[in-house]
């Protein structure tokens, strides 16, 4: 039902089929009645258009990540609870279907595609994550990420096993030796005839897809990583900066990441 206002009086009417208003016909002119009925039809049409537009916007929002389970090239192998010093998490193991690569993800809370969720793709750094090296900020970044997710109550960290930006631990130690002689992290790779960055993020995004995510808030300072995740189909709604207080020995490394690798650092 709707209200039709005629000569400052409100009357009920049907927005689809306006019944003959014979009772009021002698009180108003036929021209006035036609004008009001026309206005009512216009208002009804505008309302219907708005409802259809809202439906279209909802469909667009849910279609932001055009993927399906059949398209994924990773599979979940196992999942378990993992208590940590930062809080209770779950840990899941994934296996690539097209290579021998494996992935680990720590996640917390319900994973919902429509909820912008904190995520990080963390590249394996044995020296920083495990041995607490002060040459880089990797271990501190991982710990800070887990703190942020614990505080948020929801989030995921994909642990990408591509040591040393993809060159492997042995080559990374060889590069460290060149850095001891004065080369920076980029120059050391180049002197060894290795690529500066071999990492590929497509399957990391697929792990997040498999978890059920679509809209994400990415914890990263690396614009190439952000670009790769977006190209993979994730909807990035926010970049969350992650900077830790650098050690004296990490200052040069971070400067190189900013000046030569384009990392978004202050």
XYZ file of N, CA, C and O in Angstrom, residues 91-210:
480
model
N 46.671 -24.333 11.897
C 47.715 -24.461 10.885
C 47.258 -25.478 9.843
O 46.714 -26.529 10.186
N 47.419 -25.111 8.592
C 47.014 -26.012 7.499
C 48.166 -26.173 6.528
O 48.940 -25.240 6.285
N 48.294 -27.377 5.977
C 49.314 -27.664 4.982
C 48.687 -27.836 3.615
O 47.651 -28.504 3.474
N 49.295 -27.228 2.612
C 48.807 -27.308 1.231
C 49.909 -27.846 0.333
O 51.093 -27.624 0.579
N 49.483 -28.512 -0.712
C 50.410 -29.071 -1.692
C 50.036 -28.557 -3.079
O 48.858 -28.517 -3.441
N 51.045 -28.135 -3.840
C 50.808 -27.719 -5.222
C 50.489 -28.940 -6.072
O 51.070 -30.009 -5.894
N 49.565 -28.756 -7.007
C 49.208 -29.831 -7.931
C 50.027 -29.791 -9.220
O 49.900 -30.682 -10.058
N 50.855 -28.738 -9.356
C 51.621 -28.583 -10.601
C 53.125 -28.511 -10.359
O 53.899 -28.360 -11.304
N 53.548 -28.596 -9.104
C 54.975 -28.587 -8.786
C 55.165 -29.328 -7.476
O 54.209 -29.865 -6.907
N 56.399 -29.343 -6.972
C 56.651 -30.011 -5.695
C 56.611 -29.020 -4.533
O 57.009 -29.356 -3.409
N 56.104 -27.823 -4.765
C 56.066 -26.796 -3.722
C 54.974 -27.096 -2.702
O 53.900 -27.608 -3.041
N 55.258 -26.776 -1.452
C 54.300 -26.921 -0.358
C 54.121 -25.577 0.336
O 55.022 -24.734 0.337
N 52.952 -25.386 0.931
C 52.619 -24.132 1.595
C 52.062 -24.434 2.985
O 51.409 -25.453 3.193
N 52.314 -23.516 3.891
C 51.745 -23.594 5.235
C 50.982 -22.297 5.474
O 51.438 -21.219 5.084
N 49.820 -22.398 6.105
C 49.071 -21.195 6.441
C 48.639 -21.273 7.894
O 48.147 -22.298 8.367
N 48.878 -20.190 8.623
C 48.354 -20.022 9.975
C 47.147 -19.100 9.865
O 47.253 -18.017 9.262
N 46.026 -19.515 10.428
C 44.843 -18.665 10.333
C 44.054 -18.693 11.627
O 44.162 -19.620 12.430
N 43.247 -17.664 11.788
C 42.467 -17.508 13.020
C 41.118 -16.907 12.673
O 41.035 -15.997 11.853
N 40.063 -17.419 13.289
C 38.732 -16.871 13.073
C 38.066 -17.440 11.838
O 38.649 -18.226 11.087
N 36.817 -17.006 11.629
C 36.045 -17.484 10.488
C 36.482 -16.759 9.226
O 36.559 -15.535 9.194
N 36.731 -17.506 8.175
C 37.160 -16.938 6.905
C 35.931 -16.703 6.024
O 35.294 -17.655 5.564
N 35.581 -15.431 5.802
C 34.397 -15.062 5.032
C 34.801 -14.195 3.851
O 35.522 -13.211 4.019
N 34.335 -14.519 2.644
C 34.762 -13.820 1.445
C 34.342 -12.351 1.436
O 35.032 -11.513 0.878
N 33.203 -12.030 2.077
C 32.728 -10.647 2.021
C 33.326 -9.767 3.114
O 33.143 -8.549 3.099
N 34.058 -10.360 4.063
C 34.656 -9.600 5.162
C 36.121 -9.302 4.845
O 36.919 -10.236 4.681
N 36.504 -8.026 4.728
C 37.919 -7.694 4.485
C 38.792 -8.226 5.623
O 38.648 -7.803 6.761
N 39.665 -9.154 5.291
C 40.400 -9.910 6.306
C 41.900 -9.650 6.203
O 42.455 -9.579 5.109
N 42.544 -9.515 7.365
C 44.000 -9.340 7.403
C 44.697 -10.579 6.862
O 44.414 -11.698 7.299
N 45.609 -10.379 5.904
C 46.395 -11.498 5.378
C 47.831 -11.030 5.133
O 48.086 -9.847 4.951
N 48.721 -11.984 5.127
C 50.104 -11.707 4.754
C 50.662 -12.917 4.020
O 50.397 -14.066 4.397
N 51.411 -12.660 2.960
C 52.214 -13.696 2.314
C 53.634 -13.504 2.852
O 54.288 -12.515 2.529
N 54.071 -14.425 3.680
C 55.392 -14.287 4.303
C 56.349 -15.276 3.666
O 56.171 -16.497 3.740
N 57.383 -14.740 3.027
C 58.389 -15.593 2.386
C 59.331 -16.173 3.436
O 59.834 -15.456 4.299
N 59.567 -17.451 3.327
C 60.420 -18.144 4.288
C 61.771 -17.468 4.432
O 62.428 -17.125 3.453
N 62.179 -17.276 5.677
C 63.503 -16.726 5.971
C 64.050 -17.505 7.160
O 63.800 -17.154 8.311
N 64.758 -18.574 6.863
C 65.286 -19.435 7.923
C 66.153 -18.643 8.889
O 66.040 -18.788 10.109
N 67.001 -17.781 8.353
C 67.936 -17.031 9.204
C 67.212 -16.038 10.113
O 67.594 -15.856 11.271
N 66.169 -15.398 9.593
C 65.447 -14.410 10.397
C 64.343 -15.015 11.244
O 64.201 -14.686 12.434
N 63.542 -15.912 10.638
C 62.384 -16.473 11.339
C 62.785 -17.454 12.425
O 62.152 -17.521 13.478
N 63.823 -18.248 12.169
C 64.208 -19.316 13.103
C 65.418 -18.929 13.947
O 65.412 -19.100 15.175
N 66.454 -18.384 13.275
C 67.707 -18.093 13.981
C 67.807 -16.655 14.487
O 68.843 -16.266 15.030
N 66.730 -15.864 14.282
C 66.662 -14.494 14.805
C 67.809 -13.620 14.315
O 68.384 -12.824 15.064
N 68.150 -13.743 13.035
C 69.194 -12.901 12.444
C 68.801 -11.431 12.530
O 67.636 -11.071 12.353
N 69.798 -10.595 12.765
C 69.555 -9.149 12.811
C 69.937 -8.476 11.486
O 69.935 -7.247 11.388
N 70.280 -9.282 10.465
C 70.610 -8.722 9.152
C 69.354 -8.266 8.398
O 69.450 -7.531 7.427
N 68.168 -8.746 8.820
C 66.923 -8.412 8.133
C 65.816 -8.190 9.165
O 66.023 -8.360 10.365
N 64.627 -7.847 8.675
C 63.491 -7.613 9.570
C 62.429 -8.709 9.439
O 61.315 -8.563 9.943
N 62.771 -9.819 8.784
C 61.778 -10.852 8.456
C 61.126 -11.474 9.688
O 59.895 -11.589 9.764
N 61.935 -11.909 10.642
C 61.382 -12.533 11.835
C 60.487 -11.591 12.612
O 59.413 -11.982 13.095
N 60.904 -10.331 12.726
C 60.105 -9.339 13.444
C 58.785 -9.072 12.724
O 57.750 -8.879 13.368
N 58.818 -9.067 11.395
C 57.593 -8.862 10.632
C 56.608 -10.007 10.850
O 55.402 -9.776 10.994
N 57.110 -11.227 10.867
C 56.245 -12.380 11.080
C 55.595 -12.323 12.458
O 54.379 -12.542 12.599
N 56.377 -11.998 13.463
C 55.845 -11.906 14.821
C 54.813 -10.781 14.939
O 53.757 -10.959 15.563
N 55.112 -9.639 14.315
C 54.178 -8.523 14.362
C 52.869 -8.866 13.645
O 51.781 -8.477 14.089
N 52.972 -9.618 12.563
C 51.772 -10.045 11.834
C 50.882 -10.910 12.711
O 49.656 -10.725 12.757
N 51.469 -11.854 13.421
C 50.693 -12.732 14.294
C 50.041 -11.947 15.425
O 48.903 -12.233 15.828
N 50.744 -10.936 15.913
C 50.151 -10.071 16.946
C 48.932 -9.325 16.401
O 47.889 -9.233 17.067
N 49.072 -8.779 15.193
C 47.971 -8.031 14.585
C 46.746 -8.923 14.373
O 45.612 -8.513 14.645
N 46.968 -10.135 13.892
C 45.855 -11.047 13.648
C 45.207 -11.467 14.964
O 43.978 -11.556 15.064
N 46.026 -11.699 15.992
C 45.482 -12.054 17.303
C 44.602 -10.927 17.836
O 43.507 -11.168 18.363
N 45.058 -9.688 17.684
C 44.284 -8.536 18.153
C 42.991 -8.373 17.350
O 41.947 -8.030 17.910
N 43.067 -8.637 16.051
C 41.906 -8.509 15.174
C 40.903 -9.652 15.403
O 39.699 -9.473 15.210
N 41.423 -10.819 15.775
C 40.559 -11.968 15.972
C 40.265 -12.729 14.691
O 39.514 -13.709 14.698
N 40.864 -12.288 13.590
C 40.627 -12.932 12.294
C 41.787 -12.589 11.370
O 42.225 -11.454 11.301
N 42.270 -13.593 10.629
C 43.331 -13.324 9.661
C 44.074 -14.586 9.267
O 43.838 -15.664 9.820
N 44.990 -14.434 8.315
C 45.731 -15.592 7.807
C 47.117 -15.171 7.335
O 47.288 -14.094 6.756
N 48.097 -16.039 7.578
C 49.457 -15.859 7.082
C 49.823 -17.063 6.233
O 49.858 -18.193 6.736
N 50.052 -16.838 4.947
C 50.544 -17.905 4.078
C 52.066 -17.877 4.143
O 52.690 -16.866 3.813
N 52.639 -18.992 4.593
C 54.092 -19.082 4.713
C 54.624 -19.732 3.442
O 54.470 -20.930 3.210
N 55.238 -18.901 2.608
C 55.705 -19.326 1.289
C 57.142 -19.840 1.392
O 58.050 -19.106 1.758
N 57.344 -21.088 1.045
C 58.660 -21.699 1.218
C 59.557 -21.429 0.006
O 59.952 -22.348 -0.720
N 59.844 -20.139 -0.192
C 60.767 -19.717 -1.263
C 61.874 -18.876 -0.626
O 61.876 -17.647 -0.697
N 62.784 -19.580 0.022
C 63.871 -18.967 0.786
C 64.708 -18.013 -0.060
O 64.991 -18.285 -1.230
N 65.080 -16.889 0.547
C 65.984 -15.948 -0.117
C 65.417 -15.372 -1.406
O 66.130 -15.274 -2.405
N 64.136 -15.004 -1.376
C 63.436 -14.490 -2.561
C 63.491 -15.503 -3.709
O 63.538 -15.137 -4.876
N 63.520 -16.770 -3.341
C 63.419 -17.824 -4.337
C 64.715 -18.506 -4.732
O 64.698 -19.460 -5.521
N 65.872 -18.082 -4.175
C 67.144 -18.659 -4.621
C 67.572 -19.862 -3.772
O 68.512 -20.582 -4.135
N 66.902 -20.091 -2.638
C 67.233 -21.223 -1.787
C 68.248 -20.874 -0.708
O 69.001 -19.895 -0.831
N 68.303 -21.677 0.328
C 69.128 -21.351 1.486
C 70.624 -21.399 1.177
O 71.393 -20.564 1.671
N 71.079 -22.345 0.353
C 72.511 -22.424 0.053
C 72.967 -21.180 -0.710
O 73.998 -20.568 -0.369
N 72.229 -20.815 -1.744
C 72.576 -19.600 -2.488
C 72.436 -18.353 -1.630
O 73.179 -17.380 -1.813
N 71.512 -18.385 -0.697
C 71.358 -17.242 0.206
C 72.612 -17.077 1.074
O 73.094 -15.952 1.284
N 73.163 -18.184 1.535
C 74.390 -18.109 2.339
C 75.557 -17.628 1.477
O 76.412 -16.843 1.934
N 75.596 -18.053 0.230
C 76.632 -17.556 -0.703
C 76.468 -16.042 -0.891
O 77.470 -15.301 -0.922
N 75.237 -15.590 -1.001
C 74.982 -14.152 -1.150
C 75.389 -13.397 0.118
O 75.942 -12.292 0.042
N 75.146 -13.996 1.273
C 75.560 -13.378 2.538
C 77.077 -13.181 2.560
O 77.586 -12.168 3.068
N 77.805 -14.169 2.012
C 79.261 -14.057 1.981
C 79.701 -12.849 1.161
O 80.629 -12.112 1.543
N 79.021 -12.610 0.034
C 79.327 -11.444 -0.795
C 78.920 -10.153 -0.094
O 79.581 -9.118 -0.248
N 77.847 -10.221 0.682
C 77.432 -9.037 1.433
C 78.462 -8.707 2.514
O 78.706 -7.530 2.814
N 79.073 -9.736 3.071
C 80.142 -9.495 4.057
C 81.298 -8.731 3.415
O 82.018 -7.982 4.095
N 81.456 -8.910 2.105
C 82.554 -8.238 1.390
C 82.140 -6.862 0.857
O 82.945 -6.203 0.194
N 80.886 -6.452 1.125
C 80.482 -5.104 0.747
C 79.322 -4.985 -0.216
O 78.813 -3.877 -0.452
N 78.891 -6.083 -0.830
C 77.759 -6.021 -1.767
C 76.447 -5.867 -0.997
O 76.339 -6.318 0.157
N 75.454 -5.228 -1.624
C 74.135 -5.194 -0.988
C 73.352 -6.425 -1.434
O 73.846 -7.242 -2.221
N 72.118 -6.560 -0.964
C 71.336 -7.775 -1.225
C 71.027 -7.977 -2.713
O 70.943 -9.111 -3.184
N 70.888 -6.885 -3.460
C 70.631 -6.978 -4.899
C 71.920 -7.311 -5.643
O 71.954 -8.206 -6.498
N 72.991 -6.589 -5.313
C 74.277 -6.803 -5.984
C 74.793 -8.219 -5.769
O 75.375 -8.824 -6.682
N 74.594 -8.764 -4.589
C 75.075 -10.109 -4.283
C 74.418 -11.141 -5.200
O 75.090 -12.030 -5.746
N 73.094 -11.020 -5.395
C 72.406 -11.949 -6.299
C 72.934 -11.817 -7.722
O 73.167 -12.814 -8.416
N 73.127 -10.584 -8.146
C 73.584 -10.339 -9.513
C 74.998 -10.886 -9.721
O 75.297 -11.446 -10.787
N 75.849 -10.744 -8.724
C 77.209 -11.261 -8.839
C 77.230 -12.790 -8.916
O 78.138 -13.389 -9.512
N 76.219 -13.419 -8.357
C 76.109 -14.879 -8.422
C 75.396 -15.346 -9.689
O 75.252 -16.544 -9.917
N 74.966 -14.388 -10.502
C 74.237 -14.731 -11.716
C 72.813 -15.186 -11.441
O 72.217 -15.923 -12.243
N 72.255 -14.738 -10.319
C 70.909 -15.133 -9.921
C 69.933 -13.963 -10.064
O 70.328 -12.796 -9.994
N 68.660 -14.283 -10.259
C 67.630 -13.246 -10.330
C 67.505 -12.567 -8.973
O 67.750 -13.171 -7.920
N 67.127 -11.311 -9.003
C 66.963 -10.560 -7.757
C 65.764 -11.088 -6.975
O 65.798 -11.171 -5.750
N 64.699 -11.459 -7.677
C 63.495 -11.955 -7.005
C 62.800 -12.969 -7.911
O 62.289 -12.621 -8.973
N 62.775 -14.218 -7.485
C 62.174 -15.295 -8.272
C 60.796 -15.706 -7.761
O 60.192 -16.644 -8.286
N 60.281 -15.029 -6.775
C 59.047 -15.480 -6.139
C 57.828 -15.345 -7.048
O 57.721 -14.415 -7.826
N 56.918 -16.304 -6.903
C 55.661 -16.345 -7.641
C 54.539 -16.473 -6.610
O 54.601 -17.328 -5.721
N 53.514 -15.615 -6.718
C 52.513 -15.533 -5.659
C 51.143 -16.106 -6.031
O 50.230 -16.088 -5.208
N 50.980 -16.588 -7.256
C 49.661 -17.043 -7.691
C 49.086 -18.123 -6.768
O 47.928 -18.042 -6.343
N 49.890 -19.127 -6.439
C 49.366 -20.206 -5.609
C 49.162 -19.778 -4.154
O 48.333 -20.358 -3.458
N 49.888 -18.764 -3.722
C 49.634 -18.205 -2.390
C 48.231 -17.610 -2.348
O 47.493 -17.781 -1.364
N 47.864 -16.910 -3.425
C 46.508 -16.364 -3.518
C 45.485 -17.498 -3.540
O 44.414 -17.394 -2.929
N 45.814 -18.593 -4.216
C 44.886 -19.724 -4.286
C 44.655 -20.351 -2.913
O 43.557 -20.828 -2.620
N 45.687 -20.354 -2.080
C 45.513 -20.850 -0.714
C 44.478 -19.991 0.013
O 43.597 -20.515 0.718
N 44.556 -18.684 -0.173
C 43.581 -17.783 0.451
C 42.192 -18.007 -0.132
O 41.189 -17.959 0.595
N 42.109 -18.240 -1.449
C 40.823 -18.567 -2.069
C 40.230 -19.823 -1.425
O 39.050 -19.872 -1.089
N 41.071 -20.850 -1.276
C 40.595 -22.127 -0.741
C 40.106 -21.972 0.693
O 39.167 -22.660 1.118
